[in-house]
């Protein structure tokens, strides 16, 4: 059933009260195809609403993808293939995998959003990205209602990027994703950030996938605000990649600059560090602000409009550019 003038407040983790002219929730490919046949344009697909900032009411039809299901789709000597509905909450899938002894997604614990949205920006955390466990996805082309399958190469994954953020932006609804997870001899990835330290302080010497998941949950909850309490979309900006020359120039005025080497000789500088150096960390502007424990996260303290958050984001972008000559790019989809 298609509803009119629906508030999207319950459907976006920033907690912005924008309205959709038309709204429907679908639980199967057939329901999606029926909704598309209504011919209402434009169509916007909504997953967990955890990576978008609504700055105005949305015209056209908003479709909430609630396709469920976690199904075994085969296995080989090392891996089990698991096909998951696009509407499944990402962290519910991670918990299911950990509880059932499947390895590969434990570092991606507690990332907000849905399985259908996960390939769009190739979600990643603590040294693991979605592309590392991805096999294929099924998507419905919004213009035709046809179901297409995309393999790994066709998705063109990059850092927080895929073909679904580029040429195919807004053209598909991802209805399922198939993952390959290890069923034994799990390859744990604990070298990144604070994972090792957290495992040690938990008294864990021989970590299991459940231990790693627990550690990641602890780290994330200590740094990132819970969207149920303070509206947010996780990292608002991407970590910028730049040349070594730019890094050395920054080092002259800021000897403590943090950076990570990239395989191509360039470097990545944490956006959180750049923003903090510009004095934004913990700053409140009206109902919005830059989170006190992680400067990369913008928050809604209650009642903020999308435009307010957008203004803050662009004030931060301008200030970082003025200070460091680096223009940050939003990771969040601004609508
Ligand atoms: N830093 C600061 N000040 C801050 C925040 C960070 O100086 O306020 C510096 C510190 O030096 C810190 C470094 O930045 O060591 C890295 O910070 P952190 O480990 O928190 O990671 P990040 O680079 O800020 C990225 C992802 C996160 C992911 C973490 C852990 C992006 C845009 N963000 O953040 O992803 O959880 O690494 O892997 O790549 C998300 O995408 O929503 C997200 C939360």
GROMACS .gro file of N, CA and C in nm, residues 29-185:
model
  471
   29UNK      N    1   1.057  -0.902  -0.370
   29UNK     CA    2   1.083  -0.844  -0.503
   29UNK      C    3   0.949  -0.814  -0.572
   30UNK      N    4   0.851  -0.906  -0.555
   30UNK     CA    5   0.720  -0.886  -0.620
   30UNK      C    6   0.655  -0.756  -0.569
   31UNK      N    7   0.660  -0.735  -0.437
   31UNK     CA    8   0.600  -0.612  -0.383
   31UNK      C    9   0.671  -0.488  -0.436
   32UNK      N   10   0.803  -0.500  -0.452
   32UNK     CA   11   0.880  -0.388  -0.507
   32UNK      C   12   0.836  -0.360  -0.651
   33UNK      N   13   0.824  -0.467  -0.731
   33UNK     CA   14   0.785  -0.449  -0.872
   33UNK      C   15   0.645  -0.387  -0.882
   34UNK      N   16   0.555  -0.429  -0.792
   34UNK     CA   17   0.419  -0.372  -0.793
   34UNK      C   18   0.424  -0.223  -0.759
   35UNK      N   19   0.505  -0.188  -0.659
   35UNK     CA   20   0.516  -0.046  -0.619
   35UNK      C   21   0.570   0.037  -0.735
   36UNK      N   22   0.668  -0.017  -0.806
   36UNK     CA   23   0.728   0.057  -0.918
   36UNK      C   24   0.627   0.079  -1.030
   37UNK      N   25   0.534  -0.020  -1.044
   37UNK     CA   26   0.434  -0.008  -1.152
   37UNK      C   27   0.339   0.109  -1.131
   38UNK      N   28   0.334   0.165  -1.008
   38UNK     CA   29   0.248   0.282  -0.985
   38UNK      C   30   0.299   0.400  -1.068
   39UNK      N   31   0.424   0.395  -1.110
   39UNK     CA   32   0.479   0.497  -1.201
   39UNK      C   33   0.509   0.631  -1.136
   40UNK      N   34   0.514   0.635  -1.002
   40UNK     CA   35   0.544   0.762  -0.934
   40UNK      C   36   0.694   0.790  -0.943
   41UNK      N   37   0.730   0.913  -0.981
   41UNK     CA   38   0.871   0.950  -0.999
   41UNK      C   39   0.904   1.071  -0.912
   42UNK      N   40   1.026   1.092  -0.868
   42UNK     CA   41   1.133   0.993  -0.869
   42UNK      C   42   1.115   0.890  -0.758
   43UNK      N   43   1.190   0.780  -0.765
   43UNK     CA   44   1.184   0.677  -0.662
   43UNK      C   45   1.312   0.685  -0.579
   44UNK      N   46   1.295   0.680  -0.447
   44UNK     CA   47   1.414   0.676  -0.361
   44UNK      C   48   1.405   0.553  -0.271
   45UNK      N   49   1.512   0.473  -0.269
   45UNK     CA   50   1.514   0.353  -0.186
   45UNK      C   51   1.577   0.386  -0.052
   46UNK      N   52   1.513   0.335   0.053
   46UNK     CA   53   1.560   0.363   0.188
   46UNK      C   54   1.599   0.230   0.254
   47UNK      N   55   1.720   0.226   0.310
   47UNK     CA   56   1.760   0.108   0.388
   47UNK      C   57   1.738   0.143   0.534
   48UNK      N   58   1.846   0.148   0.611
   48UNK     CA   59   1.833   0.184   0.752
   48UNK      C   60   1.832   0.335   0.773
   49UNK      N   61   1.847   0.412   0.665
   49UNK     CA   62   1.850   0.558   0.677
   49UNK      C   63   1.966   0.604   0.763
   50UNK      N   64   2.077   0.529   0.758
   50UNK     CA   65   2.189   0.562   0.848
   50UNK      C   66   2.304   0.628   0.775
   51UNK      N   67   2.285   0.656   0.647
   51UNK     CA   68   2.393   0.723   0.575
   51UNK      C   69   2.338   0.834   0.488
   52UNK      N   70   2.232   0.899   0.536
   52UNK     CA   71   2.178   1.009   0.456
   52UNK      C   72   2.133   1.123   0.546
   53UNK      N   73   2.144   1.241   0.487
   53UNK     CA   74   2.100   1.362   0.557
   53UNK      C   75   1.989   1.424   0.472
   54UNK      N   76   1.867   1.426   0.528
   54UNK     CA   77   1.753   1.482   0.455
   54UNK      C   78   1.750   1.632   0.480
   55UNK      N   79   1.766   1.713   0.374
   55UNK     CA   80   1.765   1.858   0.395
   55UNK      C   81   1.633   1.921   0.353
   56UNK      N   82   1.544   1.841   0.293
   56UNK     CA   83   1.410   1.892   0.258
   56UNK      C   84   1.313   1.776   0.240
   57UNK      N   85   1.185   1.809   0.221
   57UNK     CA   86   1.087   1.704   0.195
   57UNK      C   87   1.122   1.635   0.064
   58UNK      N   88   1.082   1.508   0.054
   58UNK     CA   89   1.118   1.430  -0.064
   58UNK      C   90   0.995   1.417  -0.153
   59UNK      N   91   1.010   1.459  -0.279
   59UNK     CA   92   0.898   1.441  -0.373
   59UNK      C   93   0.905   1.299  -0.426
   60UNK      N   94   0.800   1.251  -0.488
   60UNK     CA   95   0.802   1.116  -0.545
   60UNK      C   96   0.779   1.010  -0.440
   61UNK      N   97   0.826   0.888  -0.473
   61UNK     CA   98   0.797   0.770  -0.392
   61UNK      C   99   0.921   0.723  -0.315
   62UNK      N  100   0.909   0.715  -0.183
   62UNK     CA  101   1.016   0.658  -0.101
   62UNK      C  102   0.978   0.513  -0.070
   63UNK      N  103   1.069   0.420  -0.101
   63UNK     CA  104   1.042   0.277  -0.078
   63UNK      C  105   1.135   0.226   0.030
   64UNK      N  106   1.076   0.181   0.140
   64UNK     CA  107   1.158   0.123   0.248
   64UNK      C  108   1.176  -0.025   0.219
   65UNK      N  109   1.302  -0.065   0.204
   65UNK     CA  110   1.333  -0.205   0.173
   65UNK      C  111   1.334  -0.288   0.301
   66UNK      N  112   1.233  -0.375   0.317
   66UNK     CA  113   1.227  -0.463   0.435
   66UNK      C  114   1.231  -0.609   0.396
   67UNK      N  115   1.304  -0.640   0.287
   67UNK     CA  116   1.315  -0.781   0.244
   67UNK      C  117   1.403  -0.856   0.343
   68UNK      N  118   1.348  -0.961   0.406
   68UNK     CA  119   1.421  -1.031   0.513
   68UNK      C  120   1.480  -1.162   0.461
   69UNK      N  121   1.539  -1.239   0.551
   69UNK     CA  122   1.586  -1.373   0.518
   69UNK      C  123   1.738  -1.387   0.519
   70UNK      N  124   1.786  -1.490   0.591
   70UNK     CA  125   1.929  -1.526   0.590
   70UNK      C  126   1.932  -1.673   0.554
   71UNK      N  127   1.984  -1.706   0.434
   71UNK     CA  128   1.976  -1.844   0.385
   71UNK      C  129   2.110  -1.897   0.339
   72UNK      N  130   2.138  -2.023   0.374
   72UNK     CA  131   2.261  -2.087   0.327
   72UNK      C  132   2.246  -2.114   0.178
   73UNK      N  133   2.352  -2.080   0.102
   73UNK     CA  134   2.343  -2.095  -0.044
   73UNK      C  135   2.457  -2.181  -0.097
   74UNK      N  136   2.511  -2.270  -0.013
   74UNK     CA  137   2.617  -2.361  -0.058
   74UNK      C  138   2.744  -2.341   0.021
   75UNK      N  139   2.842  -2.431  -0.006
   75UNK     CA  140   2.969  -2.417   0.065
   75UNK      C  141   3.079  -2.489  -0.012
   76UNK      N  142   3.205  -2.454   0.018
   76UNK     CA  143   3.317  -2.532  -0.033
   76UNK      C  144   3.404  -2.570   0.087
   77UNK      N  145   3.525  -2.613   0.064
   77UNK     CA  146   3.609  -2.663   0.174
   77UNK      C  147   3.632  -2.555   0.281
   78UNK      N  148   3.641  -2.429   0.238
   78UNK     CA  149   3.676  -2.322   0.333
   78UNK      C  150   3.560  -2.234   0.374
   79UNK      N  151   3.469  -2.211   0.277
   79UNK     CA  152   3.369  -2.105   0.298
   79UNK      C  153   3.226  -2.154   0.284
   80UNK      N  154   3.137  -2.082   0.350
   80UNK     CA  155   2.995  -2.105   0.333
   80UNK      C  156   2.936  -1.981   0.267
   81UNK      N  157   2.850  -2.002   0.169
   81UNK     CA  158   2.788  -1.890   0.099
   81UNK      C  159   2.652  -1.863   0.162
   82UNK      N  160   2.628  -1.736   0.194
   82UNK     CA  161   2.507  -1.702   0.267
   82UNK      C  162   2.438  -1.587   0.195
   83UNK      N  163   2.312  -1.611   0.160
   83UNK     CA  164   2.235  -1.509   0.086
   83UNK      C  165   2.143  -1.437   0.184
   84UNK      N  166   2.157  -1.305   0.189
   84UNK     CA  167   2.086  -1.228   0.293
   84UNK      C  168   1.996  -1.122   0.229
   85UNK      N  169   1.874  -1.111   0.278
   85UNK     CA  170   1.778  -1.013   0.226
   85UNK      C  171   1.828  -0.870   0.247
   86UNK      N  172   1.802  -0.784   0.149
   86UNK     CA  173   1.849  -0.646   0.153
   86UNK      C  174   1.797  -0.566   0.272
   87UNK      N  175   1.682  -0.606   0.326
   87UNK     CA  176   1.623  -0.529   0.437
   87UNK      C  177   1.671  -0.574   0.573
   88UNK      N  178   1.754  -0.679   0.578
   88UNK     CA  179   1.803  -0.727   0.708
   88UNK      C  180   1.895  -0.621   0.769
   89UNK      N  181   1.879  -0.597   0.899
   89UNK     CA  182   1.966  -0.501   0.968
   89UNK      C  183   2.108  -0.558   0.971
   90UNK      N  184   2.204  -0.478   0.926
   90UNK     CA  185   2.342  -0.529   0.911
   90UNK      C  186   2.392  -0.597   1.039
   91UNK      N  187   2.375  -0.530   1.153
   91UNK     CA  188   2.431  -0.587   1.276
   91UNK      C  189   2.359  -0.716   1.316
   92UNK      N  190   2.232  -0.731   1.280
   92UNK     CA  191   2.161  -0.858   1.308
   92UNK      C  192   2.227  -0.971   1.229
   93UNK      N  193   2.265  -0.940   1.104
   93UNK     CA  194   2.335  -1.041   1.023
   93UNK      C  195   2.470  -1.076   1.086
   94UNK      N  196   2.545  -0.974   1.132
   94UNK     CA  197   2.676  -1.000   1.195
   94UNK      C  198   2.656  -1.090   1.318
   95UNK      N  199   2.555  -1.059   1.401
   95UNK     CA  200   2.530  -1.139   1.521
   95UNK      C  201   2.496  -1.283   1.483
   96UNK      N  202   2.412  -1.298   1.379
   96UNK     CA  203   2.375  -1.432   1.332
   96UNK      C  204   2.501  -1.508   1.291
   97UNK      N  205   2.590  -1.442   1.214
   97UNK     CA  206   2.713  -1.507   1.165
   97UNK      C  207   2.800  -1.549   1.284
   98UNK      N  208   2.820  -1.458   1.378
   98UNK     CA  209   2.906  -1.487   1.493
   98UNK      C  210   2.848  -1.603   1.575
   99UNK      N  211   2.716  -1.597   1.599
   99UNK     CA  212   2.652  -1.703   1.679
   99UNK      C  213   2.659  -1.839   1.611
  100UNK      N  214   2.657  -1.838   1.478
  100UNK     CA  215   2.658  -1.965   1.406
  100UNK      C  216   2.800  -2.007   1.363
  101UNK      N  217   2.900  -1.933   1.409
  101UNK     CA  218   3.039  -1.974   1.384
  101UNK      C  219   3.091  -1.942   1.245
  102UNK      N  220   3.035  -1.841   1.179
  102UNK     CA  221   3.087  -1.801   1.048
  102UNK      C  222   3.173  -1.676   1.064
  103UNK      N  223   3.294  -1.680   1.007
  103UNK     CA  224   3.389  -1.570   1.026
  103UNK      C  225   3.403  -1.481   0.904
  104UNK      N  226   3.435  -1.354   0.930
  104UNK     CA  227   3.464  -1.261   0.820
  104UNK      C  228   3.399  -1.125   0.838
  105UNK      N  229   3.289  -1.121   0.916
  105UNK     CA  230   3.221  -0.992   0.932
  105UNK      C  231   3.227  -0.939   1.076
  106UNK      N  232   3.300  -1.012   1.165
  106UNK     CA  233   3.303  -0.971   1.306
  106UNK      C  234   3.361  -0.831   1.327
  107UNK      N  235   3.457  -0.789   1.240
  107UNK     CA  236   3.512  -0.653   1.255
  107UNK      C  237   3.410  -0.546   1.213
  108UNK      N  238   3.305  -0.589   1.146
  108UNK     CA  239   3.205  -0.494   1.097
  108UNK      C  240   3.084  -0.491   1.191
  109UNK      N  241   3.104  -0.537   1.315
  109UNK     CA  242   2.997  -0.535   1.415
  109UNK      C  243   2.950  -0.393   1.440
  110UNK      N  244   2.821  -0.381   1.465
  110UNK     CA  245   2.758  -0.255   1.509
  110UNK      C  246   2.761  -0.142   1.406
  111UNK      N  247   2.795  -0.172   1.281
  111UNK     CA  248   2.783  -0.067   1.179
  111UNK      C  249   2.633  -0.050   1.153
  112UNK      N  250   2.585   0.074   1.160
  112UNK     CA  251   2.441   0.093   1.138
  112UNK      C  252   2.403   0.069   0.992
  113UNK      N  253   2.275   0.048   0.968
  113UNK     CA  254   2.228   0.032   0.830
  113UNK      C  255   2.184  -0.109   0.800
  114UNK      N  256   2.150  -0.132   0.674
  114UNK     CA  257   2.097  -0.261   0.632
  114UNK      C  258   2.194  -0.332   0.538
  115UNK      N  259   2.169  -0.461   0.518
  115UNK     CA  260   2.251  -0.542   0.428
  115UNK      C  261   2.243  -0.487   0.284
  116UNK      N  262   2.125  -0.442   0.243
  116UNK     CA  263   2.109  -0.391   0.106
  116UNK      C  264   2.190  -0.264   0.081
  117UNK      N  265   2.213  -0.187   0.187
  117UNK     CA  266   2.289  -0.062   0.171
  117UNK      C  267   2.439  -0.087   0.183
  118UNK      N  268   2.478  -0.203   0.239
  118UNK     CA  269   2.620  -0.224   0.272
  118UNK      C  270   2.714  -0.221   0.152
  119UNK      N  271   2.674  -0.275   0.033
  119UNK     CA  272   2.768  -0.267  -0.078
  119UNK      C  273   2.777  -0.128  -0.140
  120UNK      N  274   2.673  -0.047  -0.123
  120UNK     CA  275   2.667   0.083  -0.192
  120UNK      C  276   2.792   0.164  -0.156
  121UNK      N  277   2.822   0.170  -0.026
  121UNK     CA  278   2.943   0.245   0.012
  121UNK      C  279   3.052   0.152   0.063
  122UNK      N  280   3.043   0.023   0.029
  122UNK     CA  281   3.149  -0.070   0.069
  122UNK      C  282   3.190  -0.044   0.214
  123UNK      N  283   3.095  -0.069   0.304
  123UNK     CA  284   3.117  -0.037   0.446
  123UNK      C  285   3.248  -0.101   0.496
  124UNK      N  286   3.311  -0.035   0.591
  124UNK     CA  287   3.437  -0.088   0.641
  124UNK      C  288   3.467  -0.040   0.780
  125UNK      N  289   3.545  -0.120   0.853
  125UNK     CA  290   3.593  -0.079   0.985
  125UNK      C  291   3.701  -0.177   1.030
  126UNK      N  292   3.798  -0.125   1.103
  126UNK     CA  293   3.902  -0.207   1.166
  126UNK      C  294   3.968  -0.305   1.071
  127UNK      N  295   4.007  -0.250   0.954
  127UNK     CA  296   4.087  -0.329   0.861
  127UNK      C  297   4.009  -0.425   0.773
  128UNK      N  298   3.877  -0.425   0.780
  128UNK     CA  299   3.795  -0.513   0.695
  128UNK      C  300   3.694  -0.428   0.619
  129UNK      N  301   3.673  -0.465   0.492
  129UNK     CA  302   3.570  -0.396   0.414
  129UNK      C  303   3.472  -0.501   0.361
  130UNK      N  304   3.353  -0.455   0.330
  130UNK     CA  305   3.251  -0.545   0.277
  130UNK      C  306   3.304  -0.625   0.159
  131UNK      N  307   3.382  -0.561   0.072
  131UNK     CA  308   3.429  -0.628  -0.050
  131UNK      C  309   3.510  -0.755  -0.018
  132UNK      N  310   3.566  -0.766   0.103
  132UNK     CA  311   3.646  -0.882   0.140
  132UNK      C  312   3.561  -1.009   0.157
  133UNK      N  313   3.431  -0.994   0.179
  133UNK     CA  314   3.345  -1.110   0.202
  133UNK      C  315   3.232  -1.118   0.099
  134UNK      N  316   3.234  -1.027   0.003
  134UNK     CA  317   3.125  -1.015  -0.094
  134UNK      C  318   3.141  -1.116  -0.208
  135UNK      N  319   3.029  -1.178  -0.247
  135UNK     CA  320   3.029  -1.267  -0.364
  135UNK      C  321   2.949  -1.204  -0.478
  136UNK      N  322   2.822  -1.177  -0.453
  136UNK     CA  323   2.739  -1.114  -0.556
  136UNK      C  324   2.615  -1.053  -0.491
  137UNK      N  325   2.545  -0.971  -0.569
  137UNK     CA  326   2.420  -0.916  -0.519
  137UNK      C  327   2.314  -0.921  -0.628
  138UNK      N  328   2.190  -0.917  -0.583
  138UNK     CA  329   2.077  -0.909  -0.676
  138UNK      C  330   2.013  -0.773  -0.657
  139UNK      N  331   1.986  -0.706  -0.768
  139UNK     CA  332   1.922  -0.576  -0.757
  139UNK      C  333   1.811  -0.564  -0.860
  140UNK      N  334   1.710  -0.486  -0.825
  140UNK     CA  335   1.601  -0.461  -0.918
  140UNK      C  336   1.623  -0.322  -0.979
  141UNK      N  337   1.624  -0.318  -1.112
  141UNK     CA  338   1.642  -0.191  -1.181
  141UNK      C  339   1.512  -0.112  -1.168
  142UNK      N  340   1.521   0.009  -1.113
  142UNK     CA  341   1.398   0.083  -1.082
  142UNK      C  342   1.322   0.122  -1.209
  143UNK      N  343   1.394   0.148  -1.318
  143UNK     CA  344   1.328   0.194  -1.441
  143UNK      C  345   1.248   0.082  -1.508
  144UNK      N  346   1.292  -0.044  -1.490
  144UNK     CA  347   1.227  -0.154  -1.564
  144UNK      C  348   1.165  -0.260  -1.474
  145UNK      N  349   1.203  -0.265  -1.348
  145UNK     CA  350   1.155  -0.370  -1.257
  145UNK      C  351   1.229  -0.502  -1.277
  146UNK      N  352   1.331  -0.503  -1.365
  146UNK     CA  353   1.402  -0.629  -1.391
  146UNK      C  354   1.506  -0.658  -1.284
  147UNK      N  355   1.523  -0.790  -1.258
  147UNK     CA  356   1.622  -0.832  -1.158
  147UNK      C  357   1.756  -0.859  -1.228
  148UNK      N  358   1.864  -0.798  -1.178
  148UNK     CA  359   1.998  -0.821  -1.234
  148UNK      C  360   2.092  -0.868  -1.124
  149UNK      N  361   2.191  -0.951  -1.164
  149UNK     CA  362   2.292  -0.997  -1.069
  149UNK      C  363   2.423  -0.924  -1.097
  150UNK      N  364   2.489  -0.878  -0.991
  150UNK     CA  365   2.618  -0.809  -1.004
  150UNK      C  366   2.724  -0.888  -0.929
  151UNK      N  367   2.828  -0.929  -1.000
  151UNK     CA  368   2.942  -0.996  -0.936
  151UNK      C  369   3.036  -0.892  -0.876
  152UNK      N  370   3.146  -0.940  -0.821
  152UNK     CA  371   3.242  -0.853  -0.751
  152UNK      C  372   3.292  -0.740  -0.841
  153UNK      N  373   3.343  -0.777  -0.960
  153UNK     CA  374   3.405  -0.676  -1.048
  153UNK      C  375   3.303  -0.571  -1.091
  154UNK      N  376   3.179  -0.617  -1.118
  154UNK     CA  377   3.075  -0.525  -1.167
  154UNK      C  378   3.041  -0.417  -1.063
  155UNK      N  379   3.066  -0.448  -0.936
  155UNK     CA  380   3.032  -0.350  -0.830
  155UNK      C  381   3.138  -0.240  -0.818
  156UNK      N  382   3.256  -0.264  -0.873
  156UNK     CA  383   3.365  -0.165  -0.873
  156UNK      C  384   3.385  -0.099  -0.735
  157UNK      N  385   3.413  -0.185  -0.637
  157UNK     CA  386   3.430  -0.135  -0.500
  157UNK      C  387   3.555  -0.050  -0.487
  158UNK      N  388   3.545   0.059  -0.409
  158UNK     CA  389   3.660   0.141  -0.372
  158UNK      C  390   3.642   0.179  -0.226
  159UNK      N  391   3.726   0.268  -0.177
  159UNK     CA  392   3.713   0.313  -0.038
  159UNK      C  393   3.580   0.387  -0.022
  160UNK      N  394   3.489   0.329   0.055
  160UNK     CA  395   3.354   0.383   0.077
  160UNK      C  396   3.286   0.417  -0.056
  161UNK      N  397   3.305   0.330  -0.155
  161UNK     CA  398   3.257   0.362  -0.289
  161UNK      C  399   3.224   0.235  -0.368
  162UNK      N  400   3.130   0.248  -0.464
  162UNK     CA  401   3.097   0.139  -0.556
  162UNK      C  402   3.027   0.202  -0.675
  163UNK      N  403   2.997   0.118  -0.774
  163UNK     CA  404   2.925   0.166  -0.893
  163UNK      C  405   2.788   0.224  -0.855
  164UNK      N  406   2.735   0.178  -0.737
  164UNK     CA  407   2.602   0.225  -0.694
  164UNK      C  408   2.606   0.365  -0.632
  165UNK      N  409   2.728   0.420  -0.618
  165UNK     CA  410   2.741   0.561  -0.576
  165UNK      C  411   2.783   0.645  -0.696
  166UNK      N  412   2.815   0.577  -0.808
  166UNK     CA  413   2.861   0.646  -0.929
  166UNK      C  414   2.753   0.635  -1.038
  167UNK      N  415   2.785   0.572  -1.151
  167UNK     CA  416   2.690   0.569  -1.266
  167UNK      C  417   2.554   0.513  -1.230
  168UNK      N  418   2.551   0.416  -1.137
  168UNK     CA  419   2.422   0.351  -1.108
  168UNK      C  420   2.354   0.411  -0.985
  169UNK      N  421   2.400   0.529  -0.945
  169UNK     CA  422   2.342   0.594  -0.826
  169UNK      C  423   2.191   0.612  -0.843
  170UNK      N  424   2.114   0.563  -0.748
  170UNK     CA  425   1.969   0.582  -0.750
  170UNK      C  426   1.897   0.498  -0.855
  171UNK      N  427   1.967   0.405  -0.919
  171UNK     CA  428   1.903   0.330  -1.029
  171UNK      C  429   1.859   0.190  -0.989
  172UNK      N  430   1.906   0.139  -0.874
  172UNK     CA  431   1.876   0.001  -0.834
  172UNK      C  432   1.829  -0.006  -0.690
  173UNK      N  433   1.748  -0.108  -0.663
  173UNK     CA  434   1.720  -0.145  -0.523
  173UNK      C  435   1.791  -0.279  -0.502
  174UNK      N  436   1.883  -0.286  -0.407
  174UNK     CA  437   1.957  -0.410  -0.381
  174UNK      C  438   1.870  -0.499  -0.292
  175UNK      N  439   1.826  -0.611  -0.350
  175UNK     CA  440   1.727  -0.695  -0.281
  175UNK      C  441   1.791  -0.808  -0.201
  176UNK      N  442   1.914  -0.851  -0.240
  176UNK     CA  443   1.986  -0.950  -0.158
  176UNK      C  444   2.135  -0.938  -0.185
  177UNK      N  445   2.213  -0.983  -0.087
  177UNK     CA  446   2.359  -0.986  -0.103
  177UNK      C  447   2.406  -1.125  -0.059
  178UNK      N  448   2.496  -1.185  -0.138
  178UNK     CA  449   2.553  -1.315  -0.100
  178UNK      C  450   2.697  -1.295  -0.053
  179UNK      N  451   2.726  -1.352   0.065
  179UNK     CA  452   2.858  -1.339   0.127
  179UNK      C  453   2.926  -1.476   0.132
  180UNK      N  454   3.059  -1.475   0.134
  180UNK     CA  455   3.136  -1.599   0.156
  180UNK      C  456   3.205  -1.582   0.292
  181UNK      N  457   3.164  -1.665   0.389
  181UNK     CA  458   3.223  -1.656   0.523
  181UNK      C  459   3.293  -1.788   0.556
  182UNK      N  460   3.400  -1.779   0.634
  182UNK     CA  461   3.474  -1.902   0.670
  182UNK      C  462   3.392  -1.982   0.771
  183UNK      N  463   3.394  -2.117   0.755
  183UNK     CA  464   3.325  -2.198   0.856
  183UNK      C  465   3.424  -2.266   0.949
  184UNK      N  466   3.554  -2.258   0.915
  184UNK     CA  467   3.659  -2.301   1.009
  184UNK      C  468   3.786  -2.224   0.970
  185UNK      N  469   3.892  -2.240   1.046
  185UNK     CA  470   4.018  -2.170   1.020
  185UNK      C  471   3.994  -2.022   0.989
   0.00000   0.00000   0.00000
